[in-house]
CSV table of C-alpha atoms in Angstrom, one decimal:
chain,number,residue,atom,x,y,z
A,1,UNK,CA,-63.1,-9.6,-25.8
A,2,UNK,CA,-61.0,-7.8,-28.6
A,3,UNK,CA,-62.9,-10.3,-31.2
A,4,UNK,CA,-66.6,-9.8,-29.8
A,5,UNK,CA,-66.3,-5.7,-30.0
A,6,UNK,CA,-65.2,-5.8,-33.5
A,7,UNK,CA,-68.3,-4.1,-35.5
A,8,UNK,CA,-69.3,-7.4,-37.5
A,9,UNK,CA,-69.8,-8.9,-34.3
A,10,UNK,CA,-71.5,-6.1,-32.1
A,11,UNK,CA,-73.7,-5.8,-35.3
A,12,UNK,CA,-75.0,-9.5,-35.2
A,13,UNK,CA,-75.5,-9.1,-31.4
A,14,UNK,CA,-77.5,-6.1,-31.5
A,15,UNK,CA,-79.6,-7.6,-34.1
A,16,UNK,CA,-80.5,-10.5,-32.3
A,17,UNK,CA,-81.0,-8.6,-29.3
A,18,UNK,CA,-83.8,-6.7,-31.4
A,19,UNK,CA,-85.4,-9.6,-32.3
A,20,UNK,CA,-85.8,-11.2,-29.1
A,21,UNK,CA,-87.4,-7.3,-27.9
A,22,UNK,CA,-89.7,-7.4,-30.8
A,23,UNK,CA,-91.2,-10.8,-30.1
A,24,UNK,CA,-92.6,-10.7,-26.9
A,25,UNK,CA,-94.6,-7.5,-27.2
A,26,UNK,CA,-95.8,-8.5,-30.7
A,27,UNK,CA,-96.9,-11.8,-29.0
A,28,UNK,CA,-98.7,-9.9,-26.6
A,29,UNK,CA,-100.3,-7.8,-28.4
A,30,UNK,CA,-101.8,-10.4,-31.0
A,31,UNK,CA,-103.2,-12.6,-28.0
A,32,UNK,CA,-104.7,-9.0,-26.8
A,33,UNK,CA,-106.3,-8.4,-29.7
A,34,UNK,CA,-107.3,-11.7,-31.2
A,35,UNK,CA,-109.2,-13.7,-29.5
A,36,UNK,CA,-108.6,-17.8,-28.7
A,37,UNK,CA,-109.8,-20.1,-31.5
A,38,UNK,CA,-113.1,-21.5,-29.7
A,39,UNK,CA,-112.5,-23.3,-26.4
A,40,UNK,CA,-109.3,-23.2,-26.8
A,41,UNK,CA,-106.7,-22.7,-23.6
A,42,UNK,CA,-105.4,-19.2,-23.1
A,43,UNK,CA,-102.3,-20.3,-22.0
A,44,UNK,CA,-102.0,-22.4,-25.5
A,45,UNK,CA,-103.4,-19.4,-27.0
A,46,UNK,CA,-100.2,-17.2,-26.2
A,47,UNK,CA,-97.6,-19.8,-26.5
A,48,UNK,CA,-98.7,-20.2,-30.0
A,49,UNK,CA,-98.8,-16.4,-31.1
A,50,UNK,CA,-95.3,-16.2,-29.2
A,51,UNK,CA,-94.0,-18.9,-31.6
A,52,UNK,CA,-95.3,-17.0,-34.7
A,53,UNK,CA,-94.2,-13.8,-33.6
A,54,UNK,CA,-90.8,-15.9,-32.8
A,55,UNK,CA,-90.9,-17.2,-36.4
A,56,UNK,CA,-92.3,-13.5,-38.1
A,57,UNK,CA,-88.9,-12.2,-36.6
A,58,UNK,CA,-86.1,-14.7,-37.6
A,59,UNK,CA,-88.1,-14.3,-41.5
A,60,UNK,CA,-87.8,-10.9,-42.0
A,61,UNK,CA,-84.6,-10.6,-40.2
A,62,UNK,CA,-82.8,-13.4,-42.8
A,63,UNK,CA,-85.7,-11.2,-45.9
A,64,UNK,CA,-83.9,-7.8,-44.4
A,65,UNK,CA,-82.2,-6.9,-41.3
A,66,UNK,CA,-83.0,-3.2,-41.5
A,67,UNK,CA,-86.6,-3.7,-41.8
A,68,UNK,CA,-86.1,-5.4,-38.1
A,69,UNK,CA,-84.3,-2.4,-37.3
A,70,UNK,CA,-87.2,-0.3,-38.8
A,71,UNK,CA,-90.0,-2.4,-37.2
A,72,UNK,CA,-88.3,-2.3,-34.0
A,73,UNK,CA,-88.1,1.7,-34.2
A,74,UNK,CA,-91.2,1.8,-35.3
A,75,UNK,CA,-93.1,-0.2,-32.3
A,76,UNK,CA,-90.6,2.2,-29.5
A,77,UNK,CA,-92.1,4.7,-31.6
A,78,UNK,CA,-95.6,3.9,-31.1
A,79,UNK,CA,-95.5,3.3,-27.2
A,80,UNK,CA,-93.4,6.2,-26.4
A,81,UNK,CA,-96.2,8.3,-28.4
A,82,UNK,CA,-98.8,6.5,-26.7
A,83,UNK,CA,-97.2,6.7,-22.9
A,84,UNK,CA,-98.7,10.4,-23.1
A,85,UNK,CA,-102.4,9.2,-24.0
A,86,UNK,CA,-104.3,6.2,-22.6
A,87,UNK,CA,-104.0,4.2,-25.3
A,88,UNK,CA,-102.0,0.7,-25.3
A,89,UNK,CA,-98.2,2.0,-23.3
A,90,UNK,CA,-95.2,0.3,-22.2
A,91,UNK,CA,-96.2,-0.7,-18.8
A,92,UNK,CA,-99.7,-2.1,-20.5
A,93,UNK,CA,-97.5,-4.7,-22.5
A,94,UNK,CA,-95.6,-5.5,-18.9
A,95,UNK,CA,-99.0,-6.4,-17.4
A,96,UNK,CA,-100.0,-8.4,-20.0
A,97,UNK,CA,-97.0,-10.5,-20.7
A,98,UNK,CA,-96.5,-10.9,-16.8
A,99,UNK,CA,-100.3,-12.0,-16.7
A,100,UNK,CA,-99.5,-14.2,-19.5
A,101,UNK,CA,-96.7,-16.0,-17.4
A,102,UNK,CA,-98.9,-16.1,-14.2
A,103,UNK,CA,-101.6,-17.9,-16.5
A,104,UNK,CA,-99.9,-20.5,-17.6
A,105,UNK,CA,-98.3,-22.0,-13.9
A,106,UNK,CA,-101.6,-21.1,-12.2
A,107,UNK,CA,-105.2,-23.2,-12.1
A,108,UNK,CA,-108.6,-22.0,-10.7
A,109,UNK,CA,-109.8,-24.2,-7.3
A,110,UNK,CA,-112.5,-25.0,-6.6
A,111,UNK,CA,-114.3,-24.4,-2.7
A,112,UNK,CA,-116.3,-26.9,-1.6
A,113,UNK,CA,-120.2,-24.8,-0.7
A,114,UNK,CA,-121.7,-26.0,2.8
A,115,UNK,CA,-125.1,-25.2,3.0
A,116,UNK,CA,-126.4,-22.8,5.7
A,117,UNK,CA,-126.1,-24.4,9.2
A,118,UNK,CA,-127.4,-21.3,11.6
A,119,UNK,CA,-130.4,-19.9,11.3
A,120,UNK,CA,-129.7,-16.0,10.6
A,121,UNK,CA,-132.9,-14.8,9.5
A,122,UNK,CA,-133.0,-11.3,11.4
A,123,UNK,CA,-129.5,-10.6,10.3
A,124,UNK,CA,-130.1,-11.7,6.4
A,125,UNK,CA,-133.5,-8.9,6.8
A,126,UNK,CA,-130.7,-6.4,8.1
A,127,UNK,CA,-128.7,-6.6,5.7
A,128,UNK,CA,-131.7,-6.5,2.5
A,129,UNK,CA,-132.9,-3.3,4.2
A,130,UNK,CA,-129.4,-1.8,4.3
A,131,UNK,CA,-128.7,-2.6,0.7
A,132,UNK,CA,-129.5,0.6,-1.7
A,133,UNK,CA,-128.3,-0.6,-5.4
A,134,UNK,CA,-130.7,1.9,-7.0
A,135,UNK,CA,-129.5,5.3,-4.7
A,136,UNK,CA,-128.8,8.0,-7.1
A,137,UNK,CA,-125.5,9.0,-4.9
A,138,UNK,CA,-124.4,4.9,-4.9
A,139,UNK,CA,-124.8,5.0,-8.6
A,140,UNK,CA,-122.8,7.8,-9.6
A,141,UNK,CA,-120.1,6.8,-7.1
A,142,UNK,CA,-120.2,3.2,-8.8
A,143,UNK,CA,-120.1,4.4,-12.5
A,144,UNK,CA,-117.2,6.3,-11.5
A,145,UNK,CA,-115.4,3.9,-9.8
A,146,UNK,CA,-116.4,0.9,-12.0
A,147,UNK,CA,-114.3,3.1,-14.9
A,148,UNK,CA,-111.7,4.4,-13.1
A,149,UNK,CA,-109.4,1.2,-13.8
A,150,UNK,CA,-108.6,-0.8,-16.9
A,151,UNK,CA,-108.6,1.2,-20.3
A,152,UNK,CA,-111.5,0.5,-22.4
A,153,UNK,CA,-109.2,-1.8,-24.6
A,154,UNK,CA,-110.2,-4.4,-21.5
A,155,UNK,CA,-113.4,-3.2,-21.8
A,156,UNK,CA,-113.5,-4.2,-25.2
A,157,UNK,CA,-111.9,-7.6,-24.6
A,158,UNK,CA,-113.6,-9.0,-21.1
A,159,UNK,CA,-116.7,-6.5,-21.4
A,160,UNK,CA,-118.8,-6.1,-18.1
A,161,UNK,CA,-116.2,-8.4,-15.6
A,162,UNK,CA,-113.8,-4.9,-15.9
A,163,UNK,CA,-116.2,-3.1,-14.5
A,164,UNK,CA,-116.8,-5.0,-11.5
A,165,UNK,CA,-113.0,-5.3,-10.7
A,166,UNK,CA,-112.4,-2.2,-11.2
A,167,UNK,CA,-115.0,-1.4,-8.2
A,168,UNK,CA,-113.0,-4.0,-6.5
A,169,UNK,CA,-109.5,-2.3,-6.6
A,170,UNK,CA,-111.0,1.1,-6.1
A,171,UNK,CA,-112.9,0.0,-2.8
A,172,UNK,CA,-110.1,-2.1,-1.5
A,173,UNK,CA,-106.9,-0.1,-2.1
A,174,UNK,CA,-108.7,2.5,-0.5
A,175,UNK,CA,-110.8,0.7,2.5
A,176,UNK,CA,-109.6,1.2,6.5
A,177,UNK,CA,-111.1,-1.2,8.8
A,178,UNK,CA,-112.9,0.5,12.0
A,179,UNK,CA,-114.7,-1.6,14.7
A,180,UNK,CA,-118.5,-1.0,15.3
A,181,UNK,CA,-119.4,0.7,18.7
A,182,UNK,CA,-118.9,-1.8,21.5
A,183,UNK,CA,-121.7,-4.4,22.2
A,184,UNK,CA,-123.1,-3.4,18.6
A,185,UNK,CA,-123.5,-4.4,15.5
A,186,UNK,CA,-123.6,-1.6,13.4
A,187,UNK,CA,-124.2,-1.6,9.2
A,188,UNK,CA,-123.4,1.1,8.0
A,189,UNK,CA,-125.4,2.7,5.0
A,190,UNK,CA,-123.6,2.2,1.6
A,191,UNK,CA,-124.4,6.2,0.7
A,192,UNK,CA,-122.6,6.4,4.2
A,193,UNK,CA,-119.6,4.2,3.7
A,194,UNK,CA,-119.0,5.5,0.2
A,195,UNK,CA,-117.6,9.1,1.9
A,196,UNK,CA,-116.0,7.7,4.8
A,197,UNK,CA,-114.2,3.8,2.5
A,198,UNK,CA,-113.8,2.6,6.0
A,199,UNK,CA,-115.7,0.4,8.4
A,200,UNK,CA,-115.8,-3.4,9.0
A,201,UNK,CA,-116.4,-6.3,7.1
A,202,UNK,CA,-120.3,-6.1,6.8
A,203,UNK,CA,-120.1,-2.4,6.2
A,204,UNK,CA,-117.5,-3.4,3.0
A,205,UNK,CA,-119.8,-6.4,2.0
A,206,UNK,CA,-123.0,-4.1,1.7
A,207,UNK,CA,-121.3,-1.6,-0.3
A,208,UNK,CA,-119.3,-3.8,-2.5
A,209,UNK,CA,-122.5,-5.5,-3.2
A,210,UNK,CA,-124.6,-2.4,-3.8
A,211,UNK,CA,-122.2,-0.8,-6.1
A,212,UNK,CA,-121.8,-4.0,-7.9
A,213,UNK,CA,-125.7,-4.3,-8.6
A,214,UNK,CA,-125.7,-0.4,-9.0
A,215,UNK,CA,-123.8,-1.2,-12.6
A,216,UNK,CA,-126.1,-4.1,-13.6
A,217,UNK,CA,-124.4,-7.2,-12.3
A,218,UNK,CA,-125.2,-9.5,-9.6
A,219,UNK,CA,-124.2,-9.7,-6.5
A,220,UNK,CA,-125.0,-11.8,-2.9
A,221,UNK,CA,-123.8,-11.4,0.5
A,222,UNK,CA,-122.0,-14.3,2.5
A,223,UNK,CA,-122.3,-14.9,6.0
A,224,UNK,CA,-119.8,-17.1,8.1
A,225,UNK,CA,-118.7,-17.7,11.4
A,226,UNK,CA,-117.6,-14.2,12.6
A,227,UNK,CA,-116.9,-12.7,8.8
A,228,UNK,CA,-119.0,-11.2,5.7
A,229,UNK,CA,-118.4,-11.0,2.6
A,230,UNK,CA,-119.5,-10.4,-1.4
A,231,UNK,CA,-119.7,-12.5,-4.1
A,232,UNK,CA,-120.2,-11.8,-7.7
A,233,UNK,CA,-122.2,-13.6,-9.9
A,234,UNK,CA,-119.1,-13.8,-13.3
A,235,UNK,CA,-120.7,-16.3,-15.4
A,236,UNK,CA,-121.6,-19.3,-16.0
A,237,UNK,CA,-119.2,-22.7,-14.5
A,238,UNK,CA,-118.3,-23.6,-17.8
A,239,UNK,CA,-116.7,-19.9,-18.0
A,240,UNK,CA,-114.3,-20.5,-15.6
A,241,UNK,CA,-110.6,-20.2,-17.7
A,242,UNK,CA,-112.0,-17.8,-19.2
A,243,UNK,CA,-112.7,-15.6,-15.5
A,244,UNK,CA,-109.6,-17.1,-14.4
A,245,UNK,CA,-107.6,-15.5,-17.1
A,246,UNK,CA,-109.5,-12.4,-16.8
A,247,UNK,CA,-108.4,-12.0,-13.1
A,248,UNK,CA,-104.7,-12.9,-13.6
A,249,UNK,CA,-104.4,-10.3,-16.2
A,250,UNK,CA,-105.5,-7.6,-14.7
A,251,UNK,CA,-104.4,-8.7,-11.4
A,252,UNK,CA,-101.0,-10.3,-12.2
A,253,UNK,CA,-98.7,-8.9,-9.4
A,254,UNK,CA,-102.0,-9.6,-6.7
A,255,UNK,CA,-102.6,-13.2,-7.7
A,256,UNK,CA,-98.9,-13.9,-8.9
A,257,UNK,CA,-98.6,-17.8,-8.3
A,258,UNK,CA,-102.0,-18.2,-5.9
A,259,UNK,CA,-105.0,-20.0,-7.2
A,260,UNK,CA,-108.6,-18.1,-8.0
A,261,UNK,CA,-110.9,-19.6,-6.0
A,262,UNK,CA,-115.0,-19.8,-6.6
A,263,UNK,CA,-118.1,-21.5,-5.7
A,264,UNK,CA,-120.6,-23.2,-8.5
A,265,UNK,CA,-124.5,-22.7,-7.1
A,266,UNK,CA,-126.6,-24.4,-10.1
A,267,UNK,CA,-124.4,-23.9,-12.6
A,268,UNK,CA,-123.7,-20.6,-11.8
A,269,UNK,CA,-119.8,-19.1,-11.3
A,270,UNK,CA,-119.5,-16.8,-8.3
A,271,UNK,CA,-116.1,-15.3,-6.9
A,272,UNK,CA,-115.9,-13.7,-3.8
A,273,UNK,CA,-115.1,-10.0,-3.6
A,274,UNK,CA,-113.4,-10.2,0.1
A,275,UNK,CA,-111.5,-7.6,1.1
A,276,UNK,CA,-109.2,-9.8,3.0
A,277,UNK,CA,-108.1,-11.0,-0.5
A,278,UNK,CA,-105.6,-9.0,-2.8
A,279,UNK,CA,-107.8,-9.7,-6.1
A,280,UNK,CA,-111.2,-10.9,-6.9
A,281,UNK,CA,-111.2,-15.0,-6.2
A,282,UNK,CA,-109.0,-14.7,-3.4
A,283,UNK,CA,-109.2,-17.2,-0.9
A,284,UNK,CA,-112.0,-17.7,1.6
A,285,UNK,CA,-110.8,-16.2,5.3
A,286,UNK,CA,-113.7,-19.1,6.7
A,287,UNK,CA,-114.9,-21.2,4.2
A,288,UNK,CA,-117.8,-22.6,5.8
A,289,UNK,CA,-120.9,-20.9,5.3
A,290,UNK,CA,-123.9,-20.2,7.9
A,291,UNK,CA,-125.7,-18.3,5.3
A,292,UNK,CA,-126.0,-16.6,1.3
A,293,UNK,CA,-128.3,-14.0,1.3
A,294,UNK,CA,-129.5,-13.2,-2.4
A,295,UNK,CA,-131.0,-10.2,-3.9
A,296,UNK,CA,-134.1,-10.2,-6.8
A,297,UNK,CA,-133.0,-9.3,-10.4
């Protein structure tokens, strides 16, 4: 004990120490802000900019240990000036290297789609006539909300999919289930729901859709057995890492170990926006399907 606490010694640990801080958020920030080589894997993606920050680290630490000291001074620096602004801060690096970690022991699944097997016409025509995309009061409330998560450095990086989950967290976090009056099946207006973020599972469908559609993307509503539910139109199937990755890193603590799951409909990528789910591709509460009901472009 007498041997380690001589100064050589603490001096050699506390510089290692500093290089092991310095690589992880300097591997994080390069997979932030450089994108994968082609169609290459996220999750090789970061392992290989954590090796090269590994390897940037043990060079200029044999070139000069006091420039590791400096850089490492330097980057605390930089956060703890940025923790006041909303720039790039401390806990942004923790989401991002957790999401990181998530991303490489997770894969996507893949839900089998039944075709409808109930004929719901009248509801489907009661749900299109509740829908109101182009309200000016459901538009505002969806700009607002479609920006009030996710610094525009996501923005930047995943473009239009922030927006859409950041709708998500806003109307889940802050949704309260209420049963419809008994013997009725009431939808609520999405104008209506947007003051009161509470009523049942159609009432949540219809307004996640209509904000969602409010903001340009594309959105359809699910019918099953005794549930609705959203999905969004994300991309294309071949786009599916890529949304996968997107999810877990902005949603690492809600998807920690669980899968994303989605359905393909013509080569098209659509995950469900389900409140009963803690993040977007959550898993289906019934996964058979009486009916889609989709809206024109």
């Amino acid at each position: 004990m007498a041997q380690f606490l001589q100064p050589k010694m603490a001096k050699g640990f506390a510089l290692r120490f500093i290089q092991i801080i310095i690589v992880f958020p300097m591997a994080v920030l390069l997979s932030f802000y450089i994108p994968p080589y082609k169609s290459m894997d996220y999750e090789l993606h970061f392992l290989l900019w954590l090796l090269v920050s590994a390897a940037v680290s043990v060079i200029v630490t044999r070139i000069s240990p006091k420039l590791t000291v400096f850089a490492f001074f330097t980057i605390m620096g930089v956060f703890l000036y940025n923790s006041t602004f909303p720039n790039y801060t401390f806990g942004d690096i923790y989401s991002d290297y957790n999401a990181a970690l998530v991303n490489m022991t997770s894969n996507p699944h893949k839900v089998s789609y039944f075709k409808p097997v109930k004929g719901t016409y009248f509801q489907e025509e009661r749900v299109k006539n509740a829908m109101q995309p182009t309200h000016p009061k459901l538009r505002n409330f969806a700009v607002e909300n479609s920006t009030r998560y996710f610094h525009d450095e996501y923005y930047r990086k995943y473009g239009k999919l922030t927006r859409y989950f950041s709708l998500f967290k806003h109307i889940r976090l802050n949704w309260k289930y209420v049963n419809d009056p008994i013997n009725m099946d009431y939808y609520s207006p999405p104008v209506e729901s947007m003051e009161l973020l509470a009523g049942d599972c159609d009432d949540y469908a219809i307004l996640m859709a209509s904000s969602v559609m409010a903001i340009g993307g594309e959105a359809r509503v699910v019918i099953s057995e005794s549930h609705m539910y959203t999905e969004v139109k994300v991309g294309e199937s071949k786009d599916i890492d890529k949304v996968s990755h997107v999810v877990r890193t902005l949603f690492p603590d809600e998807v920690n170990s669980g899968k994303i799951h989605f359905h393909e409909t013509n080569d098209e990528l659509w995950i469900n926006f389900d409140y009963t789910a803690r993040h977007p591709g959550g898993y289906f509460l019934e996964p058979e399907l009486y009916s889609v009901i989709t809206f024109k472009k």
